[in-house]
Coordinates of C-alpha atoms in Angstrom, one line a residue:
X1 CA -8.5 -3.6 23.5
X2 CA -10.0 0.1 23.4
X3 CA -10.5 0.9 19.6
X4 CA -10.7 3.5 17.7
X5 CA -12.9 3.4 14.4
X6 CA -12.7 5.3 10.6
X7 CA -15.8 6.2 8.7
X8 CA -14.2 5.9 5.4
X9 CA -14.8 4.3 1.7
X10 CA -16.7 1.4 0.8
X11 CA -17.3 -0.2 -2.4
X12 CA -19.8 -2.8 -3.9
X13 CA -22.4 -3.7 -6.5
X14 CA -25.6 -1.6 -7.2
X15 CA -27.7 -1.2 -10.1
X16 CA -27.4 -1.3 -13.7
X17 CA -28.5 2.2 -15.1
X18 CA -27.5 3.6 -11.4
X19 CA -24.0 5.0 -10.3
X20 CA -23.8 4.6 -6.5
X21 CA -20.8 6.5 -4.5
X22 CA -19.1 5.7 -1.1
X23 CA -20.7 6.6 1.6
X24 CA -18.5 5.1 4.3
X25 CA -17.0 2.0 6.1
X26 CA -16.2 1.4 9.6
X27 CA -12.3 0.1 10.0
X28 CA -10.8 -0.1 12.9
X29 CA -7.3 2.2 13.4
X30 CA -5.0 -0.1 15.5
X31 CA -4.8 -4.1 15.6
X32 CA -3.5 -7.1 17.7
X33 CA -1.1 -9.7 15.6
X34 CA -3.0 -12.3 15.5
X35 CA -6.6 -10.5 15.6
X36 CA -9.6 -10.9 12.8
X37 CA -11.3 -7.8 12.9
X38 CA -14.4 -6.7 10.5
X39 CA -14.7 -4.2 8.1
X40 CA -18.2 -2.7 7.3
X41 CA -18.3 -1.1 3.9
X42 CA -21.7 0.7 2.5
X43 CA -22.8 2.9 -0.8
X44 CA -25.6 4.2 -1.7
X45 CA -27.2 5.7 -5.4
X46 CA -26.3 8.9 -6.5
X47 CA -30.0 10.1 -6.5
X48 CA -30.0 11.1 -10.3
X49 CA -33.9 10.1 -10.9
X50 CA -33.3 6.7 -12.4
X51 CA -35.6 3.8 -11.1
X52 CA -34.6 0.2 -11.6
X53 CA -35.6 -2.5 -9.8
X54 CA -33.1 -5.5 -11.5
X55 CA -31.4 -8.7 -10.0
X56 CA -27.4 -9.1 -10.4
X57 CA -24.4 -10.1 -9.0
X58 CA -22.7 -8.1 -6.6
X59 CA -18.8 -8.2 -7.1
X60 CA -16.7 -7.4 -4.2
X61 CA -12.6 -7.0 -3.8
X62 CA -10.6 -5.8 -1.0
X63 CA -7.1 -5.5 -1.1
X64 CA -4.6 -6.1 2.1
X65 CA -0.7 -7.3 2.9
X66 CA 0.4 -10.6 1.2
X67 CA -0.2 -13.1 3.7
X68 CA -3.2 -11.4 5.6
X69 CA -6.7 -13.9 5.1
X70 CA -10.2 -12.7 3.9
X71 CA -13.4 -14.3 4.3
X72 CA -17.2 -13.0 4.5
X73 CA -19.5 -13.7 7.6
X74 CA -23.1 -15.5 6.7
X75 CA -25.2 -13.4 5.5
X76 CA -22.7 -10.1 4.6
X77 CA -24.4 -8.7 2.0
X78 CA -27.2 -6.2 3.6
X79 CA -29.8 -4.4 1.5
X80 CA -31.5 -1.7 2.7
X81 CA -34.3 0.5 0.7
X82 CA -36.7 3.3 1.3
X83 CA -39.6 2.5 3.6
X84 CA -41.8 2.8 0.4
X85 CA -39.8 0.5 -1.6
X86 CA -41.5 -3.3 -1.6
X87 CA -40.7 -6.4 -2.8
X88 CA -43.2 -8.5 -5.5
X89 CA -44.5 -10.5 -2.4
X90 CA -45.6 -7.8 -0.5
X91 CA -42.5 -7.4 2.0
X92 CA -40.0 -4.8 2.3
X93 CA -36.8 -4.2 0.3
X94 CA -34.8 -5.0 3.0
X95 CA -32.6 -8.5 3.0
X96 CA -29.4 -10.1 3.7
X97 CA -28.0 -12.0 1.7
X98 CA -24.5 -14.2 1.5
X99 CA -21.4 -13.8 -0.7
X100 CA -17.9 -15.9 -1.4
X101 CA -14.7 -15.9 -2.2
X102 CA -14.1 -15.8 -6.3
X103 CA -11.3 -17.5 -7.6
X104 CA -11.9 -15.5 -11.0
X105 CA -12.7 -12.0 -9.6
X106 CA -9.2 -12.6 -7.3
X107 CA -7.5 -13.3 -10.2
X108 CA -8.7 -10.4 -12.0
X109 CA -8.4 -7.8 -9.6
X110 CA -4.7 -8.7 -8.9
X111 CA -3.9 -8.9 -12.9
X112 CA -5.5 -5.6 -13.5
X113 CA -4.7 -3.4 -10.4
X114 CA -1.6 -5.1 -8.6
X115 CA 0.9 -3.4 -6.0
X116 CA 3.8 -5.1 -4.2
X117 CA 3.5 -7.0 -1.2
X118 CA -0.1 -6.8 -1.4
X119 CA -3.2 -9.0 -2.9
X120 CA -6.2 -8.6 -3.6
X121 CA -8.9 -11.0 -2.3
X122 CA -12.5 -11.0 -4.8
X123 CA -15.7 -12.1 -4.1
X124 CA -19.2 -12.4 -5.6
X125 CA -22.7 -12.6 -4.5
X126 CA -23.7 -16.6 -4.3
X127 CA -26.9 -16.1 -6.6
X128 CA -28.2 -13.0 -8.4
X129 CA -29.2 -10.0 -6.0
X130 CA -32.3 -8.0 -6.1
X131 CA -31.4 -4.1 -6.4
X132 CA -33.5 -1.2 -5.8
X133 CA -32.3 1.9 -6.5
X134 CA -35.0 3.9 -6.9
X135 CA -35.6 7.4 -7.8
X136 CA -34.2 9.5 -4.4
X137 CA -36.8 12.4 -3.8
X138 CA -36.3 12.6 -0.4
X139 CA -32.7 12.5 1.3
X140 CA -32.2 8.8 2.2
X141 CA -31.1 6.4 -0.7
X142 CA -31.1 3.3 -1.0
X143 CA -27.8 1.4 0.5
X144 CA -26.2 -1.7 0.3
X145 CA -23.4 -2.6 3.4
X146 CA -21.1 -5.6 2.7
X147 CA -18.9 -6.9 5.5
X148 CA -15.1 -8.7 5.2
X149 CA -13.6 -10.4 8.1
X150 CA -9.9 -9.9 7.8
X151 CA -7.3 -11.9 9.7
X152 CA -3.7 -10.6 10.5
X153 CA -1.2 -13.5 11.1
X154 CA 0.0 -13.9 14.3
X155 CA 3.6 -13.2 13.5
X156 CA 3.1 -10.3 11.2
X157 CA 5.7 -7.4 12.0
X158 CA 4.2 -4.7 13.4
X159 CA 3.5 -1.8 11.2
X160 CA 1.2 0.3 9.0
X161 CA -0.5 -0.9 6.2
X162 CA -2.8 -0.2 3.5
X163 CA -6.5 -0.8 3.1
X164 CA -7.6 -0.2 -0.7
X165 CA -11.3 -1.9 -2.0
X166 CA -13.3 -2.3 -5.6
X167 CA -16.7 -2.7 -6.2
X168 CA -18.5 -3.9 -9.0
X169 CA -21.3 -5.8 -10.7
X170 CA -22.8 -8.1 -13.6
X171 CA -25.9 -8.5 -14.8
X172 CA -25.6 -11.3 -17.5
X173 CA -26.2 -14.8 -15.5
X174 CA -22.7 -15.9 -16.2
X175 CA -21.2 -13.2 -13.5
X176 CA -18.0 -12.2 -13.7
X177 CA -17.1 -15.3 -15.2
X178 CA -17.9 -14.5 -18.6
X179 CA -14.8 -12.6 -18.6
X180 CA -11.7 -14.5 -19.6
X181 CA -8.7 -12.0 -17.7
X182 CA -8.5 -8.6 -16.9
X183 CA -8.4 -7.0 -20.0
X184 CA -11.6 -8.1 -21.1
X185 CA -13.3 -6.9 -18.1
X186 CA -11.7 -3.3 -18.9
X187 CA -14.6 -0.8 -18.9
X188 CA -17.3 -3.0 -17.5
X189 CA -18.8 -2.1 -14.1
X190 CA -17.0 -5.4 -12.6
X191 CA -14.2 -2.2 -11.7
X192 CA -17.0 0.8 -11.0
X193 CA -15.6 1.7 -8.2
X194 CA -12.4 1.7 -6.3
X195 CA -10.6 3.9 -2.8
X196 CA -7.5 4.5 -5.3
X197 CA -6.8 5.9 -8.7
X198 CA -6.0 3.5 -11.5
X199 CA -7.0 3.1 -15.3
X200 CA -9.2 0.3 -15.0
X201 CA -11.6 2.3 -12.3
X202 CA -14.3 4.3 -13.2
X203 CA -15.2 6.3 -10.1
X204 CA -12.0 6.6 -8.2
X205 CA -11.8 8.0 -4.5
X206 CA -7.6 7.9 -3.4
X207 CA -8.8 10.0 -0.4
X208 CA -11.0 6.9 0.8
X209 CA -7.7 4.4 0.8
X210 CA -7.3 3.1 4.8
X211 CA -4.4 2.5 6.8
X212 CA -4.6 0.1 9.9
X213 CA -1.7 0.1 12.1
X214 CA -0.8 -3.5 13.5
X215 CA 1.0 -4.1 16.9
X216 CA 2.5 -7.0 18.5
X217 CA 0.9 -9.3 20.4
X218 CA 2.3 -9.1 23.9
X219 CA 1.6 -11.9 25.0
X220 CA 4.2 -13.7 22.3
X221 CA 7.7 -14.2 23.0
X222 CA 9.9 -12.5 19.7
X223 CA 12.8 -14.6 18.2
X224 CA 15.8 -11.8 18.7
X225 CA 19.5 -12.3 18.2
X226 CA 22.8 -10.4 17.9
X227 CA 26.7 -10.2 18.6
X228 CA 26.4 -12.2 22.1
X229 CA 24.4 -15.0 20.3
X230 CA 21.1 -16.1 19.6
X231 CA 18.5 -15.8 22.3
X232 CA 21.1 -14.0 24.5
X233 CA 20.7 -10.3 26.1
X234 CA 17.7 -8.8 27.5
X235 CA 15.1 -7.3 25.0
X236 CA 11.5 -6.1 25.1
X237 CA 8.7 -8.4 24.0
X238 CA 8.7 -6.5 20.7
X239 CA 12.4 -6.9 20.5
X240 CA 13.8 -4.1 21.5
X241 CA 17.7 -4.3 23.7
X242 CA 17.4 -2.7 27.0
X243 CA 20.1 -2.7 29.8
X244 CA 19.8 -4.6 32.7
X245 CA 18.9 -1.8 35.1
X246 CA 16.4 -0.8 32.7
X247 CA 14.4 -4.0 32.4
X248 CA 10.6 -3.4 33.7
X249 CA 7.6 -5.5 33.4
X250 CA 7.6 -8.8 31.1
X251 CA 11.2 -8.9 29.3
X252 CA 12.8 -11.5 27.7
X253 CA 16.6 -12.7 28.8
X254 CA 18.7 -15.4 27.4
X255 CA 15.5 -16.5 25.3
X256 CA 12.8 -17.3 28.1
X257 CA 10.0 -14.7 29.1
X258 CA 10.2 -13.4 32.4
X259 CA 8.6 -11.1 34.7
X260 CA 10.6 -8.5 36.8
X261 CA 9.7 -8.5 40.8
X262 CA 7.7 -5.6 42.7
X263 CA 10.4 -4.6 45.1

């Protein structure tokens, strides 16, 4: 399938004494029923001077249609710093690292920010992350890029649908677990960031909310019924009640796929 791709929001975990923005995410416009596609969020520090070079947990949550599935690919979490930033061992500040699916930050993120039909799917880093936003004198801060790989059931109805993402982190070694529900993670940086405007975020971008536009899968045969019966008449592959004379291409007629002749 040709695509079509967005730069748009993205939200994650940076440093402590830092406040990182969106910079942007790549999501593509149109999918296939059926289809996992990635999405490739990044942000990067501000640039306001601060230097801190700290470990924590990256918190992650995206937010999609009840019934869509979230995951991570190995190694999601990308770090990237300044050429002249170094780890302790000599090697550059530049590593992958992995993150999974949080039962608590899922439950926190849909108690604190819900919307109907939709859920929200969290995730944190699987250990304590090294950060290193340091001081940007020079245009090109440091970044970190988190991937999600999201699944759209095969019989989902076709259809527009929002995107919307939060980004967070936690420095104390319990994560976001030391937080019992939403309301005690009010105000902490576990909701520093989010594409949509709500209480509980402290940086909000609305504009940076996605939409991705999903389309049938044409090679599925659609369940369609009406007055003359179930699985009777001629209709589209996406449904759709044409006339006889009108039928072109792959139709389906009294409830079995079939393909029209070239004469």
């Amino acid at each position: 399938m040709k695509r079509l791709y967005i730069l748009t929001a993205v939200v994650i975990a940076l440093a402590v004494t830092s406040c990182y923005k969106i910079v942007n995410t790549v999501v593509p416009e149109e999918v296939t029923a059926g289809e996992t596609f990635i999405v490739t969020m990044t942000v990067a520090d501000d640039g306001d001077g601060n230097q801190r070079f700290i470990n924590d947990w990256s918190i992650a949550g995206i937010r999609v249609p009840e019934g869509w599935t979230v995951a991570m690919p190995a190694m999601a979490h990308q770090a990237f710093a300044e050429d002249w930033v170094y780890l302790e061992d000599g090697s550059k500040a530049a590593k992958k690292y992995s993150m999974q699916s949080n039962d608590k930050a899922t439950a926190i993120f849909n108690e604190a920010c819900p919307k109907n039909g939709y859920e929200w799917h969290g995730f944190q880093s699987r250990a304590k992350v090294p950060k290193f936003m340091a001081a940007c004198w020079r245009n090109g801060c440091d970044s970190i890029q988190v991937s999600f790989k999201v699944t759209v059931p095969a019989d989902y109805a076709p259809g527009t649908y929002d995107i919307d993402f939060i980004g967070g982190d936690e420095e104390d070694d319990a994560g976001i677990d030391k937080y019992t529900n939403a309301a005690a993670a009010k105000g902490t940086r576990v909701f520093h960031v989010g594409s949509f405007t709500h209480a509980y975020i402290d940086h909000k971008f609305p504009a940076f909310s996605r939409k991705v536009t999903v389309v049938a899968d044409p090679t599925k045969v659609v369940s369609v019924s009406d007055s003359e019966g179930e699985g009777k008449g001629i209709y589209t592959l996406d449904g759709k009640r044409v006339n006889k004379a009108d039928k072109k291409g792959i139709y389906i007629q009294n409830g079995k796929k079939t393909v029209t002749s070239n004469r």
